[in-house]
Coordinates of C-alpha atoms and ligand atoms in Angstrom, one line a residue:
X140 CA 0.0 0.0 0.0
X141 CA 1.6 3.3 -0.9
X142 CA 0.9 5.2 2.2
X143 CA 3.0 2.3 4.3
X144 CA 5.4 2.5 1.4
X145 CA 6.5 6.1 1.6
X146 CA 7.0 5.4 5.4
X147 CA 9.5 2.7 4.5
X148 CA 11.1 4.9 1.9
X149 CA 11.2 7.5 4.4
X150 CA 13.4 5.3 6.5
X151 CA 16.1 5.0 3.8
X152 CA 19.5 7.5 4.3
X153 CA 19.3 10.7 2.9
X154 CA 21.9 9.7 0.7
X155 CA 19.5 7.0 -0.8
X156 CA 16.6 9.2 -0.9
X157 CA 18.7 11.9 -2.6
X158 CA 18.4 9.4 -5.6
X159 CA 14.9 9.3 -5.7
X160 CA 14.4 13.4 -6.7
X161 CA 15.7 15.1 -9.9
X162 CA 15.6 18.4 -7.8
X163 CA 18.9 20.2 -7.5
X164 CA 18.4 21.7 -4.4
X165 CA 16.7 19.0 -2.5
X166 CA 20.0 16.7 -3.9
X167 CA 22.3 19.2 -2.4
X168 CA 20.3 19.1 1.2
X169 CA 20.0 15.3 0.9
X170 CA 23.8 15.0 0.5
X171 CA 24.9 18.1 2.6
X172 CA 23.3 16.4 5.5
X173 CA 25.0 13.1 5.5
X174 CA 28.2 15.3 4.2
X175 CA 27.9 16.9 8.1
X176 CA 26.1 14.8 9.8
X177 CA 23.6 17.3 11.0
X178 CA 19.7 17.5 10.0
X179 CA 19.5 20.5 12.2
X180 CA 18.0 24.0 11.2
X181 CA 18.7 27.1 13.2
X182 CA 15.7 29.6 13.5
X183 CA 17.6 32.7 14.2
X184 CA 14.9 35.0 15.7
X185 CA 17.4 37.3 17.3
X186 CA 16.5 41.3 16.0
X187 CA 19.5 42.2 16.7
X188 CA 21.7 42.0 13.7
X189 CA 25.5 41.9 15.3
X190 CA 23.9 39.2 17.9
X191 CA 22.2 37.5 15.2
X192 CA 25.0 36.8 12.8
X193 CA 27.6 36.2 15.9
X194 CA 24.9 33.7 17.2
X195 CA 24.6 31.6 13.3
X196 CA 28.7 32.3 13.5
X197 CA 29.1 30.5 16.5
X198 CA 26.4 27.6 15.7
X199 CA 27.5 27.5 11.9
X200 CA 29.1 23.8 11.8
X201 CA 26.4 22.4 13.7
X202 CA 23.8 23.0 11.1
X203 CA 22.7 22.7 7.6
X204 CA 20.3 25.5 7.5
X205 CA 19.9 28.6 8.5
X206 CA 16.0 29.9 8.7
X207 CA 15.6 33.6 9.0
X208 CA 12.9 36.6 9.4
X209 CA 14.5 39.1 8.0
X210 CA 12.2 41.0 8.8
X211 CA 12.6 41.4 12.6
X212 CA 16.1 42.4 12.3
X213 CA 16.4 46.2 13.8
X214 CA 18.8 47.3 11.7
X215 CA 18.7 45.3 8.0
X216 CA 20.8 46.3 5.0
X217 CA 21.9 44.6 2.3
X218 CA 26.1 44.3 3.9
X219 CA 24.4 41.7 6.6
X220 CA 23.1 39.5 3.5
X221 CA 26.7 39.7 2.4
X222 CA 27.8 38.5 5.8
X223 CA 25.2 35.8 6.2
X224 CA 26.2 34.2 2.4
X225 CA 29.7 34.5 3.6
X226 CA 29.0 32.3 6.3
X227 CA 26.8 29.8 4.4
X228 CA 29.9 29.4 1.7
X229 CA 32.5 29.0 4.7
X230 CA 30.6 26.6 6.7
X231 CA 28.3 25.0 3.9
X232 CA 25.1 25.8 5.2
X233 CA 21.7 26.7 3.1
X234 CA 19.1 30.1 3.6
X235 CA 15.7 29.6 4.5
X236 CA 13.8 32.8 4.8
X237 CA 10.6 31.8 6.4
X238 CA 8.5 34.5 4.3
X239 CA 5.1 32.6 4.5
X240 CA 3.9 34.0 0.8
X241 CA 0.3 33.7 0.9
X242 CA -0.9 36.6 -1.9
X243 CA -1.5 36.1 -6.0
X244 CA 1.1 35.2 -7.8
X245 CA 2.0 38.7 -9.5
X246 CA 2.2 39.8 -5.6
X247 CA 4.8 37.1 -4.1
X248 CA 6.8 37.4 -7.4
X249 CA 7.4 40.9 -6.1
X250 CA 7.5 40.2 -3.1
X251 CA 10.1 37.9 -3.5
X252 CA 12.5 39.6 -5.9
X253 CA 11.9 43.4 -4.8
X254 CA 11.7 45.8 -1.6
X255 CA 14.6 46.4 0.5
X256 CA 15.1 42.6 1.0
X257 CA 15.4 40.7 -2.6
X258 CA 15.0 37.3 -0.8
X259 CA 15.4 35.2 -4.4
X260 CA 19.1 36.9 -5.0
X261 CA 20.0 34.9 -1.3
X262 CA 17.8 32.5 0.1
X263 CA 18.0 29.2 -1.2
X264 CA 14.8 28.0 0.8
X265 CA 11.6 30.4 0.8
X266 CA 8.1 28.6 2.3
X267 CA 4.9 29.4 1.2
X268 CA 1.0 28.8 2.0
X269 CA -0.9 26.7 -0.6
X270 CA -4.1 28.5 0.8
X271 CA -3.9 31.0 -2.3
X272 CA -3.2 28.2 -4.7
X273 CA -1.0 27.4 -7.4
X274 CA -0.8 30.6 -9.0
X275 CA 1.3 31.3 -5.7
X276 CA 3.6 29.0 -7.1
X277 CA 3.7 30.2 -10.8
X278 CA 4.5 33.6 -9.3
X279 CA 7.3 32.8 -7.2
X280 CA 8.9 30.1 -10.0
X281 CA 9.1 33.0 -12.9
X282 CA 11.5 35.0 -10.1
X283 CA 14.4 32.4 -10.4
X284 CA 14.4 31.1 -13.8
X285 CA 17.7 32.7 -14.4
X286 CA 19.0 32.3 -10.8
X287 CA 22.6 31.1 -11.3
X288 CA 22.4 29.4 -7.8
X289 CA 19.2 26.2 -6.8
X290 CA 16.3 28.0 -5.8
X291 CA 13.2 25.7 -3.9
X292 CA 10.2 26.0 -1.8
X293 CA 8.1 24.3 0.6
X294 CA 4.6 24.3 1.3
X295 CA 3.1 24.5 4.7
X296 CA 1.4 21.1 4.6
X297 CA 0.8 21.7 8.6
X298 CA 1.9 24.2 11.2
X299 CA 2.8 23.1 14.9
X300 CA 0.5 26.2 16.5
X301 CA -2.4 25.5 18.2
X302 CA -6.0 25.7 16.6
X303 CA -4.7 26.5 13.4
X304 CA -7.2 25.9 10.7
X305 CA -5.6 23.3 8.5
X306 CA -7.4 19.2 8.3
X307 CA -6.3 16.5 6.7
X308 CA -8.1 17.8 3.2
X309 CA -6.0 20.7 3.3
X310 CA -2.8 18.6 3.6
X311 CA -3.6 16.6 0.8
X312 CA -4.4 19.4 -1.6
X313 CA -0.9 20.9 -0.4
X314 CA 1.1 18.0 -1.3
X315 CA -1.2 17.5 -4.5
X316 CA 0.4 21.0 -5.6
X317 CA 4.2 19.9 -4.4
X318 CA 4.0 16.6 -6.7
X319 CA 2.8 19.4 -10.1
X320 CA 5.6 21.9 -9.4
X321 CA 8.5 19.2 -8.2
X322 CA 11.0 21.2 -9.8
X323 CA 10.4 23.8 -7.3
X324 CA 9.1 22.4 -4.3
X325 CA 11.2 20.3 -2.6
X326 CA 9.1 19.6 0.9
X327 CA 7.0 20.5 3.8
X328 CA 6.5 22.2 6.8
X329 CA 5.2 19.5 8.9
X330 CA 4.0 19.8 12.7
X331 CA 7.4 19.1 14.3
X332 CA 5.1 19.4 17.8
X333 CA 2.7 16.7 16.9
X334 CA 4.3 13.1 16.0
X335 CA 0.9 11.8 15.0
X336 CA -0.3 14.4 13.0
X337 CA 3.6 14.1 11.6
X338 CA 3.2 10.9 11.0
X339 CA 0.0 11.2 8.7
X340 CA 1.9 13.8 6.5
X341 CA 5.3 11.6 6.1
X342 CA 2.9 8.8 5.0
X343 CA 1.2 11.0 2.3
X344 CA 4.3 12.4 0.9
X345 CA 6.9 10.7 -1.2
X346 CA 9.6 10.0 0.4
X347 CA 11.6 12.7 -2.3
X348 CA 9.9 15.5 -0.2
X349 CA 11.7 16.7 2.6
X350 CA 9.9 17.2 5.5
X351 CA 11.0 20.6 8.3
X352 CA 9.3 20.5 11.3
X353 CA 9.4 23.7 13.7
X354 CA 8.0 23.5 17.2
X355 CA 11.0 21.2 18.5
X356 CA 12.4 22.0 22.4
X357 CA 13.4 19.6 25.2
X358 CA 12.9 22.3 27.8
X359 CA 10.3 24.3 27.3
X360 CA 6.4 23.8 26.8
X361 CA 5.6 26.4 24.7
X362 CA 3.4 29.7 25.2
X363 CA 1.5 32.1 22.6
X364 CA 0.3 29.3 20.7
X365 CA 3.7 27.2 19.8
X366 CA 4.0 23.6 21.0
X367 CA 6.9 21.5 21.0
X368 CA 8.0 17.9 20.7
X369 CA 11.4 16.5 21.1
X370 CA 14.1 15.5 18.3
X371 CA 13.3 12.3 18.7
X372 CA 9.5 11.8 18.7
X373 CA 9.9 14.3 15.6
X374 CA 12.4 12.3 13.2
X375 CA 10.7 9.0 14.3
X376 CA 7.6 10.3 13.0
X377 CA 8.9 11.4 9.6
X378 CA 10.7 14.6 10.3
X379 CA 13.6 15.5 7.8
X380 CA 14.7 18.2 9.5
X381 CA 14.3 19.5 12.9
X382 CA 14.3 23.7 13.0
X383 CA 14.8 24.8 16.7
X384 CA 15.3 28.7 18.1
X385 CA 14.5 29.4 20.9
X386 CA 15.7 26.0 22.7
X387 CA 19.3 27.4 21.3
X388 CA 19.4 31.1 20.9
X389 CA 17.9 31.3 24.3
X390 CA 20.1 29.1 25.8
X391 CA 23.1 30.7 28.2
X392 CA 24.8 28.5 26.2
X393 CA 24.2 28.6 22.5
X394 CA 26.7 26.3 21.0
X395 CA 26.7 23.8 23.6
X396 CA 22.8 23.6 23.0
X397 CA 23.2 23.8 19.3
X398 CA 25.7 20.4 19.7
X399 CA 22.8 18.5 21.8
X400 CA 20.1 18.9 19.2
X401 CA 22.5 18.2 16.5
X402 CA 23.7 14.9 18.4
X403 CA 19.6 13.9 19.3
X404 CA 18.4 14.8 16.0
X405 CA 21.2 12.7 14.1
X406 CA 20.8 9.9 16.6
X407 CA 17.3 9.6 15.7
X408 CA 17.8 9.8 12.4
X409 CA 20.5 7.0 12.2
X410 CA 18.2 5.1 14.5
X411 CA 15.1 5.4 11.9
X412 CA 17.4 3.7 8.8
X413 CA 18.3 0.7 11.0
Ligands
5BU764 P1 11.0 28.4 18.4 O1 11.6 29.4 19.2 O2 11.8 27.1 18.3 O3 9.5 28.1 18.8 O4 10.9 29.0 16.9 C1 10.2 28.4 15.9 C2 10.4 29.1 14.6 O5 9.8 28.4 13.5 C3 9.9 30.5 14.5 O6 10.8 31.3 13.7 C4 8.6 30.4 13.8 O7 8.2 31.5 13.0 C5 8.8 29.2 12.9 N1 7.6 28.4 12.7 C6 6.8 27.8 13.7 O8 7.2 27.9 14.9 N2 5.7 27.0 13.4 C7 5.3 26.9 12.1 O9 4.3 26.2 11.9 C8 6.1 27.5 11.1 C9 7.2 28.3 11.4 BR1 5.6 27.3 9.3

């Protein structure tokens, strides 16, 4: 039965799954992971912009992502996206700029290439709600047609905050419009804080989908509407990559937390191939 089928797949290395896409960009993410060992993404939410690129300096071997909102820092200009893409070529990580796009496409294609922030000149990884539908995807796709470097996107199939309004439907008409536009979307935002709920969205979707999960902590219990899960409970359910923040940029010590995801999150992982 398929469902069963793309949990098996699921279980495979990243390596092996890496075979099963065409996409660029989800190859190079499949490989890079295995290449550091790490299937951990730091959600820098620091507004700050000296602490925030001293806090992805100091965590920048531990991960293989770094998500931003670009739009919280104080003090943006286009010298920190220098700094940031210096730091992703040093210490091979990719940019996620959690944007959210949720408009018509002739409004996220702007969105997404103009304004003071040009995400598709720097982040490899924008995200996207399938909501407005696929015309949202159309839109962004004609801004990085000639983009030199691999460009993807990923759906929010789920969200891990509560009494958000998207069922089971929803999901599947999500990863219905991921499966038409492969060459751009290469995954999911999945429910990192809900290994059931999880679970149902790595059984749906191919096992060439990656699959991020936000809403991962082992400390705290989550206010304003977040929840969490751990590493663990979220990789055994399907999770391809665990995003953390505050659980690291609000720890007293950053790097030391950064190392213990990193180690539970991989742990897991290897765990879920054997
Ligand atoms: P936290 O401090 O680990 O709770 O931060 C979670 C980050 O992930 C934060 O930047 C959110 O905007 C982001 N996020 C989320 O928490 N839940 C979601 O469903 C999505 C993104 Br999509």
């Amino acid at each position: 039965m398929v469902l069963s089928e793309n949990l098996e797949k699921r279980r495979l290395s990243y390596n092996e799954r890496a075979k099963l896409t065409s996409n660029k960009l989800a190859i190079r993410l499949f490989n890079l992971m295995e290449e550091k060992q790490s299937n951990l993404a730091l959600a820098n939410d620091i507004t700050d912009t000296k602490k925030f690129l001293e806090l992805t300096e100091k965590v920048a071997d531990e991960i293989i992502v770094l998500k931003t909102h670009i739009d919280i820092l104080e003090d943006f200009n286009m010298d920190i996206i220098n700094k940031i893409e210096e730091l992703a070529n040093k210490h091979k990580f990719l940019i996620f700029e959690d944007r959210k796009f949720a408009d018509i496409g002739n409004t996220v294609k702007l969105q997404y290439s103009s304004g003071i922030y040009k995400i598709s000149k720097w982040a490899h990884i924008v995200n996207a709600h399938s909501l407005v539908g696929d015309g949202l995807i159309e839109g962004l796709k004609e801004c990085i047609k000639d983009s030199e470097d691999s460009r993807g996107c990923l759906l929010l199939a789920q969200m891990s905050s509560s009494n958000n309004l998207i069922d089971k439907k929803y999901t599947l008409r999500t990863i219905e419009f991921a499966e038409k536009y492969q060459d751009f979307v290469i995954g999911f935002i999945g429910n990192g804080s809900n290994p059931k709920e999880l679970k149902k969205l790595a059984s749906l979707a191919k096992p060439n989908f990656l699959i991020f999960t936000p809403g991962i902590n082992i400390s705290d219990t989550g206010k304003l509407g977040q929840n969490y899960a751990t590493p663990q409970k979220a990789i055994k359910s399907g999770s391809d990559i665990i995003i953390v923040g505050s659980g690291i940029y609000k720890s007293e010590d950053p790097l030391k937390s950064a190392k213990e995801y990193r180690k539970l999150g991989w742990k897991a992982y290897i765990k879920r191939t054997k």
